[in-house]
JSON list of C-alpha atoms in Angstrom, two decimals:
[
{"chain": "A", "resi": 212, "resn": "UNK", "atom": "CA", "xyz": [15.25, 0.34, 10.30]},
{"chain": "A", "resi": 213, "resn": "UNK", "atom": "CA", "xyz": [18.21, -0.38, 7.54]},
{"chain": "A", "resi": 214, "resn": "UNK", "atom": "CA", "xyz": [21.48, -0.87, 9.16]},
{"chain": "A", "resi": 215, "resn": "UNK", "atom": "CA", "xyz": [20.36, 0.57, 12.11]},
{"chain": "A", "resi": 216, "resn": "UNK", "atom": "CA", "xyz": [18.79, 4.06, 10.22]},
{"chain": "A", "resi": 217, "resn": "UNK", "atom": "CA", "xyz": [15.13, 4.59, 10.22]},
{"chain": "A", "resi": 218, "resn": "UNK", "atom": "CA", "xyz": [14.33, 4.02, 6.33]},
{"chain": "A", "resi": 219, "resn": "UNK", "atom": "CA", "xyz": [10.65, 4.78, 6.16]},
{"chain": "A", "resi": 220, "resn": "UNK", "atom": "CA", "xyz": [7.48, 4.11, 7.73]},
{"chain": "A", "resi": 221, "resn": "UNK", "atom": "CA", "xyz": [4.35, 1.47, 7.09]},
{"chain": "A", "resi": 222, "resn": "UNK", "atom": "CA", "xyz": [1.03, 1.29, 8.52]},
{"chain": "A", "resi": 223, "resn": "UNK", "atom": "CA", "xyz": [-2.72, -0.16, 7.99]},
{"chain": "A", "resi": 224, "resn": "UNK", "atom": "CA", "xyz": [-5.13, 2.41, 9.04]},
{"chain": "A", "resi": 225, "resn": "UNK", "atom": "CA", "xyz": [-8.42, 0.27, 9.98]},
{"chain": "A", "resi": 226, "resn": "UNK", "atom": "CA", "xyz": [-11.95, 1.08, 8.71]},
{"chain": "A", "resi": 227, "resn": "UNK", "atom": "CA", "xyz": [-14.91, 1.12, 10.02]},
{"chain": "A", "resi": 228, "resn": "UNK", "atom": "CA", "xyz": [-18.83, 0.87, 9.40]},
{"chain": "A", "resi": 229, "resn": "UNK", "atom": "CA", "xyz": [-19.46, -1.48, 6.71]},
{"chain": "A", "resi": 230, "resn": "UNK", "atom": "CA", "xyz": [-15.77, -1.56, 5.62]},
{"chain": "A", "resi": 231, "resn": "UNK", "atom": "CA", "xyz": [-15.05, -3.11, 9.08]},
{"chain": "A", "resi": 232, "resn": "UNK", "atom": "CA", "xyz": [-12.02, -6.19, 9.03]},
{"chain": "A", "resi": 233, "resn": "UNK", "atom": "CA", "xyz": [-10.65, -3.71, 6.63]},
{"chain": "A", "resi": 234, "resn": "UNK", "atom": "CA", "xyz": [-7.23, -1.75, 6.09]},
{"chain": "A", "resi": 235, "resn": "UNK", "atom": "CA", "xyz": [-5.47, 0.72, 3.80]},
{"chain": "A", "resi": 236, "resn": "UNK", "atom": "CA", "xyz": [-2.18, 0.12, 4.18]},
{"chain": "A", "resi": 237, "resn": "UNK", "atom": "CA", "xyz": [0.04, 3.13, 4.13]},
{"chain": "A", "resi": 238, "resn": "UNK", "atom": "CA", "xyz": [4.06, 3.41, 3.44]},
{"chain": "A", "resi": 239, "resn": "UNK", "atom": "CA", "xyz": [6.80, 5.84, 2.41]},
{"chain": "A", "resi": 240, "resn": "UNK", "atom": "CA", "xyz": [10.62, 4.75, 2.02]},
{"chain": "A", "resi": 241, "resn": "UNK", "atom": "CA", "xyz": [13.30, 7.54, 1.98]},
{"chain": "A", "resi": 242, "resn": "UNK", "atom": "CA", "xyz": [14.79, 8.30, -1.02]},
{"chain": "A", "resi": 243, "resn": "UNK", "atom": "CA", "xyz": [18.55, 7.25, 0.01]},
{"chain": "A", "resi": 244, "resn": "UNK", "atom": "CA", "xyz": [16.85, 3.81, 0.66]},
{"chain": "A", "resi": 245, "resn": "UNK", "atom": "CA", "xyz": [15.06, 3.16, -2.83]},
{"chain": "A", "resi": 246, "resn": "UNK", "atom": "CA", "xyz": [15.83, 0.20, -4.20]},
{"chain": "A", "resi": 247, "resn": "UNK", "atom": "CA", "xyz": [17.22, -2.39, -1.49]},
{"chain": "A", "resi": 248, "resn": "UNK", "atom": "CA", "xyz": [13.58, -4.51, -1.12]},
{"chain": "A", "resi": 249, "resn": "UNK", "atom": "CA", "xyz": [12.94, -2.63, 2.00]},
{"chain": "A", "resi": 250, "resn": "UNK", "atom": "CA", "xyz": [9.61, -1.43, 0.93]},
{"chain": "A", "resi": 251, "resn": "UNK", "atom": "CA", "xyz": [8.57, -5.09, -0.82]},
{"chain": "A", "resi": 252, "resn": "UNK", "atom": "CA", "xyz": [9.62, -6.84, 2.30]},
{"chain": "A", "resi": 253, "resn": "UNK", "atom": "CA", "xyz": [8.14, -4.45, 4.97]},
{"chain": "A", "resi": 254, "resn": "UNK", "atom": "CA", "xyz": [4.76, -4.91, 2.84]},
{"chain": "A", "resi": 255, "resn": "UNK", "atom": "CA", "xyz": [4.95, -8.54, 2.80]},
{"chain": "A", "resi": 256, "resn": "UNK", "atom": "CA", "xyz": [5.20, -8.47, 6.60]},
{"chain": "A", "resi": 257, "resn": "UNK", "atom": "CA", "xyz": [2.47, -6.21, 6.90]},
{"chain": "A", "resi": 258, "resn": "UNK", "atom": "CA", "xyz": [-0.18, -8.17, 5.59]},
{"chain": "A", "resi": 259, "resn": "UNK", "atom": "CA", "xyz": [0.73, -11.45, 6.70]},
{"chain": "A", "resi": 260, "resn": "UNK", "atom": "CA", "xyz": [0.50, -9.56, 10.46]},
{"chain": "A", "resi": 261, "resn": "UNK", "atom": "CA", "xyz": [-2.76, -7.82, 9.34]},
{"chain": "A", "resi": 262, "resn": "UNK", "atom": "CA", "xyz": [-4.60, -11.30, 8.00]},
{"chain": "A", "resi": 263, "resn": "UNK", "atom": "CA", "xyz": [-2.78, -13.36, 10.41]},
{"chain": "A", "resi": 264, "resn": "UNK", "atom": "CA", "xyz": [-3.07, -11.78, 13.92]},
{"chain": "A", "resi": 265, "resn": "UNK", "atom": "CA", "xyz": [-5.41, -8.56, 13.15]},
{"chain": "A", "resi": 266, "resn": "UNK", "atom": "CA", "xyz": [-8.41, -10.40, 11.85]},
{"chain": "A", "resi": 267, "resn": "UNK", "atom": "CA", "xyz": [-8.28, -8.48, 8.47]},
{"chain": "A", "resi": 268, "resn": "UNK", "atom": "CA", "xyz": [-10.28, -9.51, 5.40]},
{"chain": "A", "resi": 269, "resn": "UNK", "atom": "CA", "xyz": [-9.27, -7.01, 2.91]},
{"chain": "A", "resi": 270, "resn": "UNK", "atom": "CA", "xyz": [-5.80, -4.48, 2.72]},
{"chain": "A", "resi": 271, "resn": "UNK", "atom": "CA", "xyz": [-6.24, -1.78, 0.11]},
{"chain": "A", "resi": 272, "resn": "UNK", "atom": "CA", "xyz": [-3.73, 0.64, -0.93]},
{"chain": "A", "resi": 273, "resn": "UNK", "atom": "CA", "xyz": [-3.77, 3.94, -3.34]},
{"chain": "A", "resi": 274, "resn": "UNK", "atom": "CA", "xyz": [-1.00, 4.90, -5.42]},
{"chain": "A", "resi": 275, "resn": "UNK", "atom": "CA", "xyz": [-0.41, 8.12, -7.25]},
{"chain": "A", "resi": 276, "resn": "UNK", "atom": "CA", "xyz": [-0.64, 7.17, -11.07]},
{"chain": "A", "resi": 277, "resn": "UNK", "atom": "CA", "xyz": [2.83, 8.25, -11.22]},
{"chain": "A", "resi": 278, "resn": "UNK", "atom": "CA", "xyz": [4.14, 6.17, -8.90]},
{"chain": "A", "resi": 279, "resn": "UNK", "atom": "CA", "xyz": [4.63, 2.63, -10.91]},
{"chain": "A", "resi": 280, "resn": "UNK", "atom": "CA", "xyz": [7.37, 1.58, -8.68]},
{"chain": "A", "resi": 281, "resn": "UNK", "atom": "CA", "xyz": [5.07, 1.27, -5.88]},
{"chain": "A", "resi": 282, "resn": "UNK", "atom": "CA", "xyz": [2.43, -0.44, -7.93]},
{"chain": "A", "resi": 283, "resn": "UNK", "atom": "CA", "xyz": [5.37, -2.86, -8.92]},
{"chain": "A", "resi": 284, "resn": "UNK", "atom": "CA", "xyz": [6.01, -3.67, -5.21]},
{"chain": "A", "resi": 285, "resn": "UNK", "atom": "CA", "xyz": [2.58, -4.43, -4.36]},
{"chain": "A", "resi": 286, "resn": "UNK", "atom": "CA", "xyz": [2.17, -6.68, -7.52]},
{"chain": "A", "resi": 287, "resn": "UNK", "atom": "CA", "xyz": [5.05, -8.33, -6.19]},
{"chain": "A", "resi": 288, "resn": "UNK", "atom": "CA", "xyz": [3.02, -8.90, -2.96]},
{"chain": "A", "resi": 289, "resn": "UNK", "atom": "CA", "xyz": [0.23, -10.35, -4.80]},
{"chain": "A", "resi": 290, "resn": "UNK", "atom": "CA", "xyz": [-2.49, -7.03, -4.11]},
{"chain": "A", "resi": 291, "resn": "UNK", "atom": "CA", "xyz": [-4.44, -6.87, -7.75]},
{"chain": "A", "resi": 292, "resn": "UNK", "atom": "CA", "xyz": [-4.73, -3.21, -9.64]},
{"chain": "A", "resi": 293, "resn": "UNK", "atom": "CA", "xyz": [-9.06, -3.04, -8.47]},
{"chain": "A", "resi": 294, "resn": "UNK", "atom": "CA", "xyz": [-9.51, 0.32, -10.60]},
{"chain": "A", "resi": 295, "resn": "UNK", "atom": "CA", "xyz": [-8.50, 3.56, -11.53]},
{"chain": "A", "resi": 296, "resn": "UNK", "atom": "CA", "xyz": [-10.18, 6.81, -9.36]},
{"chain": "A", "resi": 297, "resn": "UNK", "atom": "CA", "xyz": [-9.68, 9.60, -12.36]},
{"chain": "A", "resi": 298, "resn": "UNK", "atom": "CA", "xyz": [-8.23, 12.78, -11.26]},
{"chain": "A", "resi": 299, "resn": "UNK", "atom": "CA", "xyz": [-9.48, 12.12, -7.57]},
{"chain": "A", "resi": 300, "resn": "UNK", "atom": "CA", "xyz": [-5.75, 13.22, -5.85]},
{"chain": "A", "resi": 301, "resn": "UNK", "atom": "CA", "xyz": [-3.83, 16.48, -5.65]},
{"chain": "A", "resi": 302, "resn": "UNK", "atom": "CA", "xyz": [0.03, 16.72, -5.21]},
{"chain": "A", "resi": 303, "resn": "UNK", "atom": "CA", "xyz": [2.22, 19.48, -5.38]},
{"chain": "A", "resi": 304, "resn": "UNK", "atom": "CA", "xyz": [-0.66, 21.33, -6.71]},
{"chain": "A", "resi": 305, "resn": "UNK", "atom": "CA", "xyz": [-1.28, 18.94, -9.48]},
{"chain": "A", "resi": 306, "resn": "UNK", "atom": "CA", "xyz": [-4.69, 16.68, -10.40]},
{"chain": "A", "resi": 307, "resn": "UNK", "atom": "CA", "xyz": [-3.49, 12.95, -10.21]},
{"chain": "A", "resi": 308, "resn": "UNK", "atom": "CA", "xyz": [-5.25, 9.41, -10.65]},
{"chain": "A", "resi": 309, "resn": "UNK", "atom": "CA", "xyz": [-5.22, 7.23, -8.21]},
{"chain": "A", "resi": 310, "resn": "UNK", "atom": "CA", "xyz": [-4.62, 3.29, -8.39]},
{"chain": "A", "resi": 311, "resn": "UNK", "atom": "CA", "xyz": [-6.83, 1.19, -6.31]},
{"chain": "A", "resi": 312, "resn": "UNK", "atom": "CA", "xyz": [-4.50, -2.09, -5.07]},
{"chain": "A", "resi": 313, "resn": "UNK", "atom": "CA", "xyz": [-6.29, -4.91, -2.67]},
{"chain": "A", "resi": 314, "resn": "UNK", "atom": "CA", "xyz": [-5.75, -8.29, -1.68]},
{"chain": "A", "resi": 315, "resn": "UNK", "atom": "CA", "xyz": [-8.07, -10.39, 0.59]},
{"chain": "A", "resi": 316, "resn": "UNK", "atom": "CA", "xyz": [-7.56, -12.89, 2.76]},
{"chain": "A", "resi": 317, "resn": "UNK", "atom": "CA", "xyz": [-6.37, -16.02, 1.12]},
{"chain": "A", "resi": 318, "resn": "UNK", "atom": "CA", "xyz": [-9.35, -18.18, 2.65]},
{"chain": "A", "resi": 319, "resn": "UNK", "atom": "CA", "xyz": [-12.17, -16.25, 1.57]},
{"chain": "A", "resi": 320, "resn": "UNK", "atom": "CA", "xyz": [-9.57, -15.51, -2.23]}
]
C-alpha cells in the first residue's frame, strides 16, 4: 500500500527438491507508482523476512533483459547479476534474455 492505494505486489515462491531453503522472489509495481523506492524498500523487507524468519538460504530473481530498472533495485539490495539465460523468455510475443539475480544468506556469504 502507498498512501493507502495498493501499489503492487511481492512474493517468494519456495522451491523444492534439491533447491529446498530456496526462493524466487517475485514483484510488480504499478506504473503510477514508479519511482518513489516502493519497489527497493518492499524488496529489502522481503528478504530480511525470508532469511530471518523463513529459514531461507538463497532468494533468486529473473529479470527481463529489458528491464534495467529492476536489476538496479536489486543491486541496490545487494542480490549479484549470477548469469545471463539467452533468449529463454517470451513477452508480448517477443524472445527475451533473462537476468539471473541471487543473494544468500549473509552467514553462509
Amino acid at each position: 500500500m502507498y498512501n493507502e492505494e495498493l501499489c503492487g505486489v511481492i512474493s517468494l515462491i519456495f522451491q523444492d527438491d534439491v533447491y529446498t531453503n530456496s526462493a524466487e522472489i517475485g514483484y510488480w509495481i504499478g506504473e503510477p507508482f514508479w519511482g518513489k523506492g516502493i519497489a527497493t524498500k518492499a524488496i529489502a523487507l522481503i528478504t530480511k523476512y525470508g532469511f530471518e524468519n523463513l529459514g531461507l538460504r538463497r532468494i533468486f530473481a529473473g529479470v527481463f533483459e529489458f528491464n534495467v530498472i529492476s536489476m538496479k533495485v536489486l543491486e541496490k539490495n545487494g542480490y549479484q547479476k549470477e548469469g545471463i539465460f539467452k533468449k529463454s523468455v517470451i513477452k508480448n510475443d517477443r524472445i527475451w534474455d533473462e537476468h539471473r539475480y541471487y543473494r544468500v544468506h549473509p552467514d553462509i556469504a
